[in-house]
Structure formats: structure tokens, C-alpha cells
Short mmCIF file of C-alpha atoms in Angstrom, two decimals:
data_model
loop_
_atom_site.label_atom_id
_atom_site.label_comp_id
_atom_site.label_asym_id
_atom_site.label_seq_id
_atom_site.Cartn_x
_atom_site.Cartn_y
_atom_site.Cartn_z
CA MET E 249 28.43 -82.70 -13.86
CA ARG E 250 30.25 -82.91 -17.20
CA THR E 251 32.46 -79.94 -18.11
CA GLY E 252 33.74 -79.47 -21.65
CA ALA E 253 35.85 -76.85 -23.40
CA VAL E 254 35.95 -74.91 -26.66
CA ILE E 255 39.37 -73.72 -27.88
CA VAL E 256 39.39 -71.35 -30.86
CA ALA E 257 42.40 -71.82 -33.15
CA ALA E 258 41.02 -70.75 -36.53
CA GLY E 259 42.79 -67.43 -37.14
CA MET E 260 45.71 -66.66 -39.43
CA SER E 261 48.06 -65.25 -36.72
CA SER E 262 48.83 -62.23 -38.91
CA ARG E 263 50.29 -60.04 -36.14
CA MET E 264 52.55 -62.82 -34.89
CA GLY E 265 53.90 -63.70 -38.34
CA GLU E 266 53.91 -67.42 -37.39
CA PHE E 267 51.09 -69.91 -36.89
CA LYS E 268 50.37 -69.51 -33.17
CA PRO E 269 48.75 -72.91 -32.40
CA LEU E 270 52.01 -74.65 -33.39
CA LEU E 271 54.45 -72.31 -31.63
CA GLN E 272 56.47 -74.22 -29.05
CA LEU E 273 56.60 -73.74 -25.27
CA GLY E 274 59.07 -76.31 -24.03
CA GLY E 275 58.14 -79.70 -25.46
CA LEU E 276 54.53 -78.75 -26.26
CA SER E 277 52.88 -76.44 -28.77
CA PHE E 278 50.43 -73.73 -27.70
CA ALA E 279 47.54 -75.94 -28.81
CA GLN E 280 48.85 -79.04 -27.00
CA ARG E 281 49.48 -77.07 -23.82
CA VAL E 282 45.97 -75.57 -23.69
CA VAL E 283 44.45 -79.01 -24.27
CA SER E 284 46.72 -80.48 -21.59
CA ASN E 285 45.69 -77.79 -19.07
CA PHE E 286 42.06 -78.82 -19.46
CA GLN E 287 42.76 -82.55 -19.50
CA GLN E 288 44.62 -82.35 -16.20
CA ALA E 289 41.45 -80.94 -14.66
CA LYS E 290 39.41 -83.81 -16.19
CA VAL E 291 37.58 -81.58 -18.68
CA PHE E 292 35.81 -83.56 -21.44
CA PRO E 293 34.93 -83.24 -24.28
CA ILE E 294 37.42 -80.71 -25.66
CA VAL E 295 36.52 -79.06 -28.97
CA VAL E 296 39.15 -77.25 -31.06
CA VAL E 297 37.77 -74.93 -33.75
CA THR E 298 40.18 -74.91 -36.70
CA GLY E 299 40.33 -72.88 -39.90
CA TYR E 300 43.65 -71.59 -41.22
CA ARG E 301 46.00 -74.55 -41.82
CA ALA E 302 43.23 -76.79 -40.47
CA GLN E 303 44.54 -80.13 -41.73
CA GLU E 304 47.99 -79.49 -40.29
CA LEU E 305 46.63 -78.56 -36.88
CA GLU E 306 44.16 -81.45 -36.81
CA ARG E 307 46.95 -83.94 -37.57
CA HIS E 308 49.07 -82.30 -34.87
CA LEU E 309 46.32 -82.89 -32.27
CA SER E 310 45.08 -86.23 -33.58
CA ARG E 311 46.40 -88.27 -30.64
CA MET E 312 45.27 -85.92 -27.88
CA GLY E 313 41.63 -87.02 -27.79
CA VAL E 314 40.05 -83.77 -28.96
CA VAL E 315 37.20 -83.06 -31.37
CA CYS E 316 37.98 -80.72 -34.27
CA VAL E 317 35.28 -78.50 -35.79
CA ARG E 318 36.23 -76.46 -38.86
CA ASN E 319 35.32 -72.89 -39.69
CA PRO E 320 35.55 -72.79 -43.50
CA ASP E 321 35.03 -68.99 -43.50
CA TYR E 322 37.86 -68.24 -41.07
CA ALA E 323 39.40 -65.57 -43.32
CA GLN E 324 36.19 -63.50 -43.43
CA SER E 325 34.89 -64.12 -39.91
CA GLU E 326 35.71 -63.05 -36.36
CA MET E 327 36.85 -65.14 -33.41
CA SER E 328 33.31 -64.96 -32.02
CA ASP E 329 32.00 -66.69 -35.16
CA SER E 330 34.44 -69.57 -34.65
CA ALA E 331 33.44 -69.75 -30.99
CA ARG E 332 29.77 -70.06 -31.97
CA LEU E 333 30.58 -73.08 -34.13
CA GLY E 334 32.19 -74.73 -31.12
CA PHE E 335 29.30 -73.80 -28.83
CA ARG E 336 26.76 -75.25 -31.27
CA TYR E 337 28.62 -78.54 -31.35
CA ILE E 338 29.21 -78.90 -27.61
CA GLN E 339 26.06 -77.38 -26.07
CA ASP E 340 24.14 -80.67 -25.77
CA LYS E 341 27.16 -82.79 -24.84
CA CYS E 342 28.00 -81.34 -21.42
CA ASP E 343 26.49 -79.32 -18.57
CA ARG E 344 28.89 -76.40 -19.04
CA ALA E 345 31.99 -75.55 -21.03
CA PHE E 346 35.11 -73.42 -20.90
CA PHE E 347 36.03 -71.03 -23.69
CA THR E 348 39.50 -69.75 -24.50
CA PRO E 349 41.55 -68.66 -27.52
CA VAL E 350 44.51 -70.90 -28.29
CA ASP E 351 47.04 -68.10 -27.71
CA ILE E 352 46.61 -68.06 -23.90
CA PRO E 353 48.50 -71.27 -23.05
CA LEU E 354 49.91 -70.71 -19.56
CA PHE E 355 46.88 -70.78 -17.27
CA THR E 356 47.18 -73.72 -14.87
CA TYR E 357 44.92 -76.70 -14.29
CA LYS E 358 44.46 -75.45 -10.71
CA THR E 359 42.82 -72.33 -12.12
CA VAL E 360 40.54 -74.55 -14.18
CA GLN E 361 39.62 -76.51 -11.05
CA ARG E 362 39.02 -73.28 -9.12
CA LEU E 363 36.62 -72.01 -11.78
CA MET E 364 34.78 -75.34 -11.76
CA GLU E 365 33.85 -74.70 -8.12
CA SER E 366 31.72 -71.72 -9.17
CA PRO E 367 27.95 -72.30 -9.63
CA SER E 368 27.49 -69.08 -11.63
CA PRO E 369 26.23 -69.06 -15.25
CA VAL E 370 29.50 -67.33 -16.23
CA SER E 371 32.76 -67.52 -14.27
CA LYS E 372 35.86 -65.57 -15.24
CA PRO E 373 39.32 -65.67 -13.62
CA VAL E 374 40.74 -62.41 -12.25
CA CYS E 375 44.42 -61.88 -11.40
CA GLY E 376 45.77 -58.56 -10.14
CA GLY E 377 42.47 -56.87 -10.82
CA ARG E 378 42.38 -57.92 -14.48
CA ALA E 379 40.04 -60.52 -16.00
CA GLY E 380 41.41 -63.23 -18.27
CA HIS E 381 40.77 -66.70 -19.73
CA PRO E 382 39.46 -69.39 -19.71
CA VAL E 383 35.82 -68.42 -19.14
CA LEU E 384 33.35 -71.02 -17.86
CA LEU E 385 29.84 -70.91 -19.38
CA SER E 386 26.72 -72.78 -18.29
CA ARG E 387 24.70 -74.86 -20.77
CA GLN E 388 21.98 -72.18 -20.86
CA VAL E 389 24.49 -69.47 -21.74
CA LEU E 390 26.12 -71.75 -24.33
CA ALA E 391 22.74 -72.25 -26.03
CA ARG E 392 22.08 -68.49 -26.14
CA LEU E 393 25.56 -67.76 -27.49
CA ALA E 394 25.23 -70.46 -30.14
CA GLU E 395 22.18 -68.68 -31.54
CA SER E 396 23.31 -65.09 -30.91
CA ARG E 397 23.73 -62.71 -33.83
CA PRO E 398 27.18 -62.41 -35.44
CA GLY E 399 29.44 -59.45 -34.83
CA GLY E 400 29.93 -57.22 -31.81
CA GLY E 401 32.55 -59.38 -30.12
CA LEU E 402 32.19 -62.38 -27.84
CA GLY E 403 32.51 -60.36 -24.61
CA ARG E 404 29.45 -58.29 -25.47
CA ALA E 405 27.55 -61.40 -26.52
CA ILE E 406 28.29 -63.06 -23.17
CA ALA E 407 27.14 -59.93 -21.32
CA ARG E 408 23.86 -60.00 -23.27
CA CYS E 409 23.29 -63.75 -22.73
CA ALA E 410 24.28 -64.13 -19.07
CA PRO E 411 22.20 -62.84 -16.15
CA PHE E 412 25.22 -62.82 -13.83
CA MET E 413 29.01 -63.17 -14.08
CA GLU E 414 31.25 -64.18 -11.19
CA LEU E 415 34.81 -62.85 -11.15
CA VAL E 416 36.91 -65.57 -9.51
CA PRO E 417 40.20 -64.37 -7.97
CA VAL E 418 43.20 -66.58 -8.83
CA GLU E 419 46.94 -66.31 -8.29
CA ASP E 420 47.75 -67.23 -11.86
CA PRO E 421 49.22 -64.57 -14.20
CA GLY E 422 48.94 -67.12 -17.00
CA VAL E 423 45.25 -66.22 -17.39
CA LEU E 424 46.33 -62.80 -18.68
CA LEU E 425 49.28 -63.71 -20.92
CA ASP E 426 48.30 -63.95 -24.57
CA ALA E 427 50.58 -63.94 -27.59
CA ASP E 428 49.69 -61.51 -30.37
CA THR E 429 53.23 -60.41 -31.24
CA PRO E 430 56.78 -61.83 -31.16
CA ALA E 431 57.44 -59.75 -28.02
CA ASP E 432 54.46 -61.43 -26.31
CA TYR E 433 55.83 -64.83 -27.32
CA ARG E 434 59.22 -64.06 -25.75
CA GLN E 435 57.47 -63.10 -22.51
CA LEU E 436 55.56 -66.38 -22.52
CA LEU E 437 58.78 -68.33 -23.04
CA GLU E 438 60.41 -66.58 -20.07
CA ARG E 439 57.46 -67.35 -17.81
CA HIS E 440 57.21 -70.94 -19.01
CA ASN E 441 60.83 -71.55 -18.06
CA ARG E 442 59.98 -70.55 -14.48
CA GLN E 443 56.85 -72.68 -14.09
CA LEU E 444 56.57 -75.75 -11.87
CA LEU E 445 56.47 -79.27 -13.19
CA ARG E 446 52.98 -80.74 -13.63
CA PRO E 447 51.69 -84.34 -13.70
CA MET E 448 50.09 -85.66 -16.89
CA VAL E 449 48.69 -89.20 -16.95
CA SER E 450 47.42 -91.24 -19.89
CA VAL E 451 45.56 -94.44 -19.01
CA SER E 452 45.58 -97.52 -21.26
CA LEU E 453 44.10 -100.96 -20.57
CA MET E 454 46.31 -103.76 -21.90
CA GLY E 455 45.96 -107.51 -22.45
CA GLU E 456 47.86 -109.36 -25.15
CA GLY E 457 47.43 -106.08 -27.04
CA LEU E 458 45.76 -102.75 -26.48
CA LEU E 459 42.30 -103.22 -24.97
CA PHE E 460 41.20 -99.62 -24.44
CA ASP E 461 42.64 -96.12 -24.15
CA GLN E 462 41.71 -92.45 -24.26
CA ARG E 463 41.45 -92.35 -28.04
CA ALA E 464 39.14 -95.37 -28.09
CA ALA E 465 36.98 -93.76 -25.40
CA LEU E 466 36.66 -90.58 -27.45
CA LEU E 467 35.75 -92.54 -30.58
CA LEU E 468 32.91 -94.28 -28.72
CA HIS E 469 31.72 -90.98 -27.27
CA LEU E 470 31.63 -89.40 -30.71
CA VAL E 471 29.72 -92.31 -32.22
CA ALA E 472 27.21 -92.04 -29.36
CA TYR E 473 26.92 -88.25 -29.92
CA ASP E 474 26.73 -88.20 -33.72
CA GLY E 475 25.16 -91.59 -34.43
CA THR E 476 27.51 -92.48 -37.28
CA MET E 477 31.06 -93.71 -37.59
CA LYS E 478 31.69 -91.32 -40.49
CA GLU E 479 30.90 -88.23 -38.40
CA ALA E 480 32.91 -89.59 -35.47
CA CYS E 481 35.99 -90.18 -37.65
CA GLU E 482 35.78 -86.69 -39.13
CA ARG E 483 35.59 -85.13 -35.66
CA LEU E 484 38.54 -87.22 -34.51
CA GLY E 485 40.61 -86.31 -37.59
CA ILE E 486 41.11 -89.85 -38.87
CA SER E 487 39.95 -91.61 -42.03
CA TYR E 488 36.76 -93.67 -42.09
CA SER E 489 38.72 -96.87 -42.83
CA LYS E 490 41.19 -96.16 -40.02
CA GLY E 491 38.33 -95.63 -37.57
CA TRP E 492 36.78 -98.98 -38.45
CA GLY E 493 40.20 -100.63 -38.27
CA LEU E 494 40.71 -99.23 -34.76
CA LEU E 495 37.27 -100.41 -33.69
CA ARG E 496 37.67 -103.91 -35.13
CA GLY E 497 41.04 -104.29 -33.43
CA LEU E 498 39.54 -103.27 -30.08
CA GLU E 499 36.59 -105.67 -30.47
CA GLU E 500 38.91 -108.54 -31.43
CA ASN E 501 41.11 -107.99 -28.36
CA LEU E 502 38.16 -107.45 -26.02
CA GLY E 503 36.14 -110.40 -27.31
CA PHE E 504 32.80 -108.58 -27.56
CA PRO E 505 31.19 -105.96 -29.86
CA LEU E 506 31.30 -102.28 -28.96
CA LEU E 507 28.86 -101.02 -31.60
CA GLN E 508 25.56 -102.11 -33.06
CA ARG E 509 25.64 -101.26 -36.76
CA GLN E 510 22.73 -100.40 -39.03
CA PRO E 511 23.78 -100.99 -42.67
CA GLY E 512 24.03 -98.04 -45.03
CA GLY E 513 27.64 -97.71 -46.16
CA GLU E 514 29.97 -94.77 -45.61
CA TYR E 515 27.28 -92.15 -46.24
CA GLY E 516 24.31 -93.85 -44.61
CA GLY E 517 23.29 -96.10 -41.78
CA SER E 518 23.89 -95.49 -38.11
CA SER E 519 25.69 -96.96 -35.11
CA ARG E 520 25.13 -97.05 -31.37
CA LEU E 521 27.01 -98.44 -28.41
CA THR E 522 26.21 -101.94 -27.21
CA LEU E 523 25.41 -102.40 -23.53
CA GLN E 524 28.89 -103.90 -23.07
CA GLY E 525 30.39 -100.89 -24.86
CA GLN E 526 28.50 -98.47 -22.61
CA ARG E 527 29.61 -100.35 -19.51
CA LEU E 528 33.26 -100.47 -20.59
CA LEU E 529 33.27 -96.76 -21.41
CA GLY E 530 31.81 -95.87 -18.00
CA GLN E 531 34.26 -98.12 -16.15
CA TYR E 532 37.24 -96.76 -18.09
CA GLU E 533 36.32 -93.12 -17.42
CA ALA E 534 35.78 -93.72 -13.70
CA TYR E 535 39.09 -95.59 -13.46
CA ALA E 536 41.00 -92.94 -15.45
CA GLN E 537 39.63 -90.22 -13.19
CA ALA E 538 40.69 -92.12 -10.07
CA VAL E 539 44.19 -92.62 -11.49
CA GLN E 540 44.51 -88.93 -12.32
CA GLU E 541 43.42 -87.93 -8.83
CA PHE E 542 45.95 -90.32 -7.28
CA ALA E 543 48.68 -88.95 -9.58
CA GLY E 544 47.89 -85.41 -8.44
CA GLN E 545 48.09 -86.41 -4.78
CA ALA E 546 51.36 -88.28 -5.29
CA PHE E 547 52.80 -85.36 -7.24
CA SER E 548 52.00 -83.02 -4.34
CA ARG E 549 53.87 -85.32 -1.94
CA PHE E 550 57.01 -85.83 -4.00
CA PHE E 551 57.31 -82.39 -5.61
CA GLN E 552 56.48 -80.03 -2.77
CA GLU E 553 59.38 -77.83 -3.81
CA GLU E 554 60.38 -76.78 -7.31
CA PRO E 555 63.45 -78.77 -8.46
#
């Protein structure tokens, strides 16, 4: 079962006074930390809905293997409108998906894994009697939310679209800690400084040069989803020429084609994965998942106590 995520980061952060997605917690920004939390639990694809300062945020996340979807009307719309854009993009690309705003960065990957054990159409973490984020939504609920009417708030929309919601108890105060004001941000910093270390693994296949990595895998996924290199490059936040340069370099090092191209230029034509490309993508993802699982087991052995 494939589990994705939608992270909304389109707002102007007016109450904070600073752009929240780029605020730092240790060595990572809010946006990077939320993405990392999902990636550690093997969530894919991850969609970030941008708006205010979109280009800056998309460049900031360009090497993290996420898909960026823009809300051009961010200044006149609500968070629920941005969420719907993400749901519309992701609904046919996974079996279920998480939703969270970008300003709740301290939930743990173990909470994500705990929520993924739930078979309910909607699963929400609860800590100390209070519900928080991220929320896990089934494909059916995603489809209903994507077509639901604007306004009224996302919580009400979920209640209308879901026949049942499971409240999943977790021992993770991070699900409740958002950052709307500078005082909230100081509280997050204090908690972050007390958190345990976490493993984060990035898998690359090397020969004489780079053969394949997470970014290449995402590019192939996006081409398979959208059917064109142009759309895939836009989602990945790179130029069309850079995308083709990356692909040609991979094919040269691998020694076989990854895409079958139908001519049409930048604004036409289509592309699809070759059989060798499909096989490589499947092998890479299975291998990367096995490496991440091993890293988690090794981390538990060597870091049983907080240093």
C-alpha cells in the first residue's frame, strides 16, 4: 500500500512576522523537518503546496525529492483551498495520504508509522486528550475532499466526507505543537533541543559516476504520473533543460534508456518509462526501503539511550 503526504506551506505567516517554512529548528527548516519526518517512515510521494514566496521555498526543497504544487491565489484563499490542490494532485498516485500544515514540525516518524497501522478512512493522532497532526486520509476521502466545496474549514470538510474517524493515541506532544507566533516558535526550539537523535538515510547507486538516487527516482515517477518531461520538471522545481541533462547523464552511465520519447518539443509530445526503467525504479525503491529498515534497527541498538 502506497502512502503519500500533502504539506500545506502557502500562507504568508502574518502572525509570526517571519516566513514559517524557512524558520530553523537545529540544522533543518520547518519545511525540511516535516518532509524528513515523512521520509523516515517511507512515505512517498510527498507534495508541498506553495504560494507565498513559492520560488524561494521550491528552491529550498529542490533536493529533498518532493513535488511542489502552487496555489496562485494564496493571498485570497484559505488553507483548505491549498489542501484541495494537493489532494487533487495526489489522489490517484497513492492509496492514502497524510495531511499537515508546515508549521507543525516536531511530530516523530514513529507517530507516522503508528498512524499507518490504522485501517480507518481517517486517522488522527491524539496526545493528552487533544487531537493533532498529521491526519491520514484514505483515497476515497481524498477524492471527496478534492471535489468538496470551498470554505468552512478543512476539519468540517473531513467530517462531511469521512464515514468514520479513528483517534489514535500517541505519546508525542509534537503532534500538538504548532507555530503561529514568536512565543510558539520559542517553545518549539526548547522542545527540539530535548529531542532524541534520529536516523536519516539517503541511498545512491554509484559506478564510475552516479547511477541512480532518490532525485532520479522521483523524476521517473513524475514522468510516469504526468506523461511529459515538462510537467515532471515543473513539479520537481528544476528547468526543462536541467531535467533532460540529468536524464541523459543517468542513461549514459547506466548504458540503457530510461524513457521512450514521443516527439513534440517542450510543449508537446509525451514520455513513458522503458521496461528497463520500470525495473530499475522498482529495484531501487525496494533496496532503499530495506536499507532504511536496517538503519532503523541499527540505530535502536546503538542509541538506546539519549547521548
